[in-house]
């Protein structure tokens, strides 16, 4: 049973560029949440997708956008990258009808903005 | 809005000693509470969760936590730690009134187990 997979594992971009991160949820899961984890900090909630729509959003600017596909996989897009966007981006999946918010995490994408 | 405070950023402890990692959350009528562990270069893994019922919750790897509503705390404990328990531990909370979505994490506590 495949868990949550994220790609790529590492990424280096320069300021002003755009980036797309990808996530495939655990088999049987229908909800994908994205988190940003800066060095030495806890994960910060970006947004959550269910039924191809954004359900909730954290305190992140509109430069952060996402998408969920019919197969439940998801993308996180960040435009006009800033140095402060350097972080580990974590994807977590869950099942709406299952245990409330038992999140299953991928290993993350390490984004470095130079 | 919900928030979580982990009172210790780092906890060094000798192998086979007991450990307690402290967590307080902002007050709410009801909450779901979680502890997650993160090993180096990995995502987070659920250790245990409190949804309702018994205030003492047992999780994987010998960890347990106690929900204290009056103290708004959810401290994590293990009676005897191993070197392999060295990791970052995150306390998290979500609001069941919103369907349990938008889990909020604390800043983390780094547990360092010494031989």
CSV table of C-alpha atoms in Angstrom, one decimal:
chain,number,residue,atom,x,y,z
A,1,UNK,CA,0.0,0.0,0.0
A,2,UNK,CA,1.7,3.1,-1.2
A,3,UNK,CA,1.8,6.0,1.2
A,4,UNK,CA,1.8,9.7,0.4
A,5,UNK,CA,4.3,10.5,-2.3
A,6,UNK,CA,5.7,13.9,-3.1
A,7,UNK,CA,7.9,15.1,-6.0
A,8,UNK,CA,10.4,16.4,-6.4
A,9,UNK,CA,12.3,15.8,-3.2
A,10,UNK,CA,14.6,18.8,-3.6
A,11,UNK,CA,14.3,21.9,-5.7
A,12,UNK,CA,16.4,25.0,-6.1
A,13,UNK,CA,14.8,28.2,-7.6
A,14,UNK,CA,15.7,31.9,-7.8
A,15,UNK,CA,13.7,34.8,-6.6
A,16,UNK,CA,10.8,35.7,-8.8
A,17,UNK,CA,10.4,32.3,-10.3
A,18,UNK,CA,7.4,30.0,-10.1
A,19,UNK,CA,7.4,26.5,-8.7
A,20,UNK,CA,5.0,23.5,-8.8
A,21,UNK,CA,5.1,20.7,-6.2
A,22,UNK,CA,3.2,17.5,-6.6
A,23,UNK,CA,1.5,15.1,-4.2
A,24,UNK,CA,-0.2,11.7,-4.5
A,25,UNK,CA,-2.3,10.8,-1.5
A,26,UNK,CA,-2.3,7.5,0.3
A,27,UNK,CA,-4.5,4.9,-1.4
A,28,UNK,CA,-8.2,5.4,-0.4
A,29,UNK,CA,-7.7,9.0,0.8
A,30,UNK,CA,-9.7,11.8,-0.8
A,31,UNK,CA,-8.4,14.9,1.0
A,32,UNK,CA,-5.0,16.6,0.6
A,33,UNK,CA,-3.6,19.3,2.9
A,34,UNK,CA,-0.4,21.3,2.3
A,35,UNK,CA,1.9,22.6,5.0
A,36,UNK,CA,5.0,24.8,5.0
A,37,UNK,CA,7.7,23.9,7.5
A,38,UNK,CA,10.4,26.5,7.9
A,39,UNK,CA,13.7,25.4,9.5
A,40,UNK,CA,13.3,24.8,13.3
A,41,UNK,CA,9.5,25.4,13.2
A,42,UNK,CA,6.3,23.4,13.2
A,43,UNK,CA,4.3,22.9,10.0
A,44,UNK,CA,2.1,25.9,9.0
A,45,UNK,CA,-1.2,25.1,7.3
A,46,UNK,CA,-1.4,26.5,3.8
A,47,UNK,CA,-4.7,25.0,2.5
A,48,UNK,CA,-6.7,21.8,2.1
A,49,UNK,CA,-8.4,20.3,-1.0
A,50,UNK,CA,-11.4,18.0,-1.1
A,51,UNK,CA,-13.6,17.2,-4.2
A,52,UNK,CA,-11.2,19.3,-6.3
A,53,UNK,CA,-12.0,22.5,-4.2
A,54,UNK,CA,-10.1,24.4,-1.6
A,55,UNK,CA,-12.0,23.8,1.7
A,56,UNK,CA,-9.9,25.9,4.1
A,57,UNK,CA,-6.9,28.2,3.8
A,58,UNK,CA,-4.3,29.4,6.3
A,59,UNK,CA,-2.6,32.8,6.4
A,60,UNK,CA,-0.8,32.6,3.1
A,61,UNK,CA,-0.8,35.1,0.3
A,62,UNK,CA,-2.5,34.5,-3.1
A,63,UNK,CA,0.9,33.7,-4.5
A,64,UNK,CA,0.2,30.2,-3.0
A,65,UNK,CA,-2.4,28.3,-5.0
A,66,UNK,CA,-3.3,24.7,-5.5
A,67,UNK,CA,-5.3,22.2,-7.4
A,68,UNK,CA,-6.7,18.8,-6.9
A,69,UNK,CA,-7.3,16.4,-9.7
A,70,UNK,CA,-10.1,13.8,-10.1
A,71,UNK,CA,-7.7,11.1,-9.0
A,72,UNK,CA,-7.2,13.0,-5.7
A,73,UNK,CA,-3.6,14.0,-6.4
A,74,UNK,CA,-2.7,17.6,-5.8
A,75,UNK,CA,-0.4,20.4,-6.8
A,76,UNK,CA,0.9,23.3,-4.9
A,77,UNK,CA,2.0,26.3,-7.0
A,78,UNK,CA,4.0,29.3,-5.7
A,79,UNK,CA,4.5,32.4,-7.9
A,80,UNK,CA,7.0,35.2,-7.5
A,81,UNK,CA,9.2,33.3,-5.1
A,82,UNK,CA,10.7,35.1,-2.2
A,83,UNK,CA,13.7,34.1,-0.2
A,84,UNK,CA,11.4,33.5,2.8
A,85,UNK,CA,9.6,30.8,0.8
A,86,UNK,CA,12.5,28.5,1.4
A,87,UNK,CA,11.2,25.6,3.5
A,88,UNK,CA,10.1,22.0,3.6
A,89,UNK,CA,6.7,21.7,2.0
A,90,UNK,CA,4.7,18.8,3.3
A,91,UNK,CA,1.7,17.1,1.8
A,92,UNK,CA,-0.7,15.2,4.1
A,93,UNK,CA,-3.7,13.1,3.0
A,94,UNK,CA,-6.7,11.9,4.9
A,95,UNK,CA,-10.1,10.4,4.4
A,96,UNK,CA,-13.2,12.5,5.0
A,97,UNK,CA,-15.2,9.5,6.3
A,98,UNK,CA,-12.4,8.3,8.5
A,99,UNK,CA,-10.8,9.2,11.8
A,100,UNK,CA,-11.0,13.0,12.1
A,101,UNK,CA,-7.9,14.6,10.8
A,102,UNK,CA,-5.6,11.6,11.1
A,103,UNK,CA,-3.1,12.9,8.7
A,104,UNK,CA,-0.6,10.8,6.7
A,105,UNK,CA,2.4,12.8,5.6
A,106,UNK,CA,4.8,12.5,2.7
A,107,UNK,CA,8.5,13.1,3.2
A,108,UNK,CA,8.2,16.6,1.8
A,109,UNK,CA,9.8,18.7,-0.9
A,110,UNK,CA,12.8,20.8,0.2
A,111,UNK,CA,12.5,24.1,-1.6
A,112,UNK,CA,15.5,26.5,-1.6
A,113,UNK,CA,15.1,30.0,-3.0
A,114,UNK,CA,18.3,31.8,-3.9
B,1,UNK,CA,-8.3,30.6,16.6
B,2,UNK,CA,-6.7,27.6,18.0
B,3,UNK,CA,-3.0,27.7,19.0
B,4,UNK,CA,-0.5,25.2,20.5
B,5,UNK,CA,2.4,26.0,22.8
B,6,UNK,CA,5.1,23.5,23.3
B,7,UNK,CA,6.9,24.6,26.4
B,8,UNK,CA,10.4,23.1,25.7
B,9,UNK,CA,12.3,23.5,22.5
B,10,UNK,CA,14.8,20.8,23.4
B,11,UNK,CA,14.8,18.0,25.9
B,12,UNK,CA,18.0,16.1,26.5
B,13,UNK,CA,17.6,12.8,28.4
B,14,UNK,CA,19.7,9.7,29.1
B,15,UNK,CA,18.7,6.4,27.7
B,16,UNK,CA,16.2,4.4,29.8
B,17,UNK,CA,15.2,7.5,31.7
B,18,UNK,CA,11.6,8.8,31.7
B,19,UNK,CA,10.6,11.8,29.7
B,20,UNK,CA,7.7,14.3,29.5
B,21,UNK,CA,7.2,16.7,26.6
B,22,UNK,CA,4.8,19.5,27.5
B,23,UNK,CA,2.0,20.9,25.4
B,24,UNK,CA,-0.6,23.5,26.1
B,25,UNK,CA,-3.4,24.5,23.7
B,26,UNK,CA,-5.7,27.5,23.6
B,27,UNK,CA,-9.0,27.0,25.3
B,28,UNK,CA,-12.0,25.8,23.3
B,29,UNK,CA,-15.3,24.0,24.0
B,30,UNK,CA,-14.0,20.8,22.4
B,31,UNK,CA,-10.8,19.8,20.7
B,32,UNK,CA,-9.1,17.0,19.0
B,33,UNK,CA,-5.4,16.6,20.1
B,34,UNK,CA,-2.5,14.8,18.5
B,35,UNK,CA,1.2,14.1,18.9
B,36,UNK,CA,3.3,13.5,15.8
B,37,UNK,CA,6.9,12.5,15.5
B,38,UNK,CA,9.3,13.6,12.8
B,39,UNK,CA,12.6,11.7,12.2
B,40,UNK,CA,15.4,13.4,10.2
B,41,UNK,CA,14.6,13.9,6.5
B,42,UNK,CA,11.1,12.4,6.9
B,43,UNK,CA,7.5,13.5,7.1
B,44,UNK,CA,5.4,13.4,10.3
B,45,UNK,CA,4.0,10.2,11.7
B,46,UNK,CA,1.1,10.0,14.1
B,47,UNK,CA,2.0,8.8,17.6
B,48,UNK,CA,-1.3,9.1,19.3
B,49,UNK,CA,-4.6,11.1,19.3
B,50,UNK,CA,-7.3,12.2,21.7
B,51,UNK,CA,-10.8,12.5,20.3
B,52,UNK,CA,-13.0,11.9,23.3
B,53,UNK,CA,-13.5,9.5,26.2
B,54,UNK,CA,-10.6,8.4,28.4
B,55,UNK,CA,-8.2,11.2,29.2
B,56,UNK,CA,-5.2,8.8,29.1
B,57,UNK,CA,-4.3,7.9,25.6
B,58,UNK,CA,-1.8,5.3,24.6
B,59,UNK,CA,0.1,5.4,21.3
B,60,UNK,CA,2.8,3.6,19.4
B,61,UNK,CA,6.4,3.0,20.6
B,62,UNK,CA,5.4,3.0,24.3
B,63,UNK,CA,4.3,6.7,24.4
B,64,UNK,CA,1.2,7.9,26.2
B,65,UNK,CA,-0.4,11.3,26.8
B,66,UNK,CA,-2.9,12.7,29.2
B,67,UNK,CA,-5.7,15.2,28.3
B,68,UNK,CA,-6.3,17.7,31.1
B,69,UNK,CA,-9.1,20.0,30.2
B,70,UNK,CA,-8.8,22.2,33.2
B,71,UNK,CA,-5.1,22.8,32.5
B,72,UNK,CA,-5.7,22.8,28.7
B,73,UNK,CA,-2.7,20.5,28.5
B,74,UNK,CA,-1.8,17.3,26.6
B,75,UNK,CA,1.6,16.3,27.8
B,76,UNK,CA,3.4,13.3,26.2
B,77,UNK,CA,5.2,10.8,28.4
B,78,UNK,CA,7.4,7.7,28.0
B,79,UNK,CA,8.6,5.7,31.1
B,80,UNK,CA,11.9,4.6,29.5
B,81,UNK,CA,13.4,6.1,26.3
B,82,UNK,CA,15.7,4.6,23.8
B,83,UNK,CA,18.3,6.1,21.5
B,84,UNK,CA,15.9,5.5,18.6
B,85,UNK,CA,13.4,8.0,20.2
B,86,UNK,CA,15.7,10.9,19.2
B,87,UNK,CA,13.5,13.0,16.9
B,88,UNK,CA,11.3,16.1,16.7
B,89,UNK,CA,7.9,15.8,18.4
B,90,UNK,CA,4.9,18.0,17.5
B,91,UNK,CA,1.7,18.6,19.4
B,92,UNK,CA,-1.3,19.5,17.3
B,93,UNK,CA,-4.9,20.5,17.7
B,94,UNK,CA,-8.0,20.7,15.5
B,95,UNK,CA,-11.5,21.9,16.1
B,96,UNK,CA,-14.1,19.2,15.7
B,97,UNK,CA,-16.8,21.8,15.1
B,98,UNK,CA,-15.1,22.5,11.7
B,99,UNK,CA,-15.1,18.8,10.8
B,100,UNK,CA,-11.7,18.4,12.3
B,101,UNK,CA,-10.0,20.2,9.5
B,102,UNK,CA,-7.1,22.6,9.6
B,103,UNK,CA,-4.9,20.9,12.1
B,104,UNK,CA,-2.6,23.4,13.9
B,105,UNK,CA,0.9,22.4,15.0
B,106,UNK,CA,3.1,23.6,17.7
B,107,UNK,CA,6.7,24.7,17.1
B,108,UNK,CA,8.1,21.3,18.1
B,109,UNK,CA,10.3,19.8,20.8
B,110,UNK,CA,13.5,18.1,19.9
B,111,UNK,CA,14.1,15.0,22.1
B,112,UNK,CA,17.7,14.0,22.3
B,113,UNK,CA,18.4,10.7,23.9
B,114,UNK,CA,22.0,10.2,25.2
B,115,UNK,CA,23.7,6.9,25.8
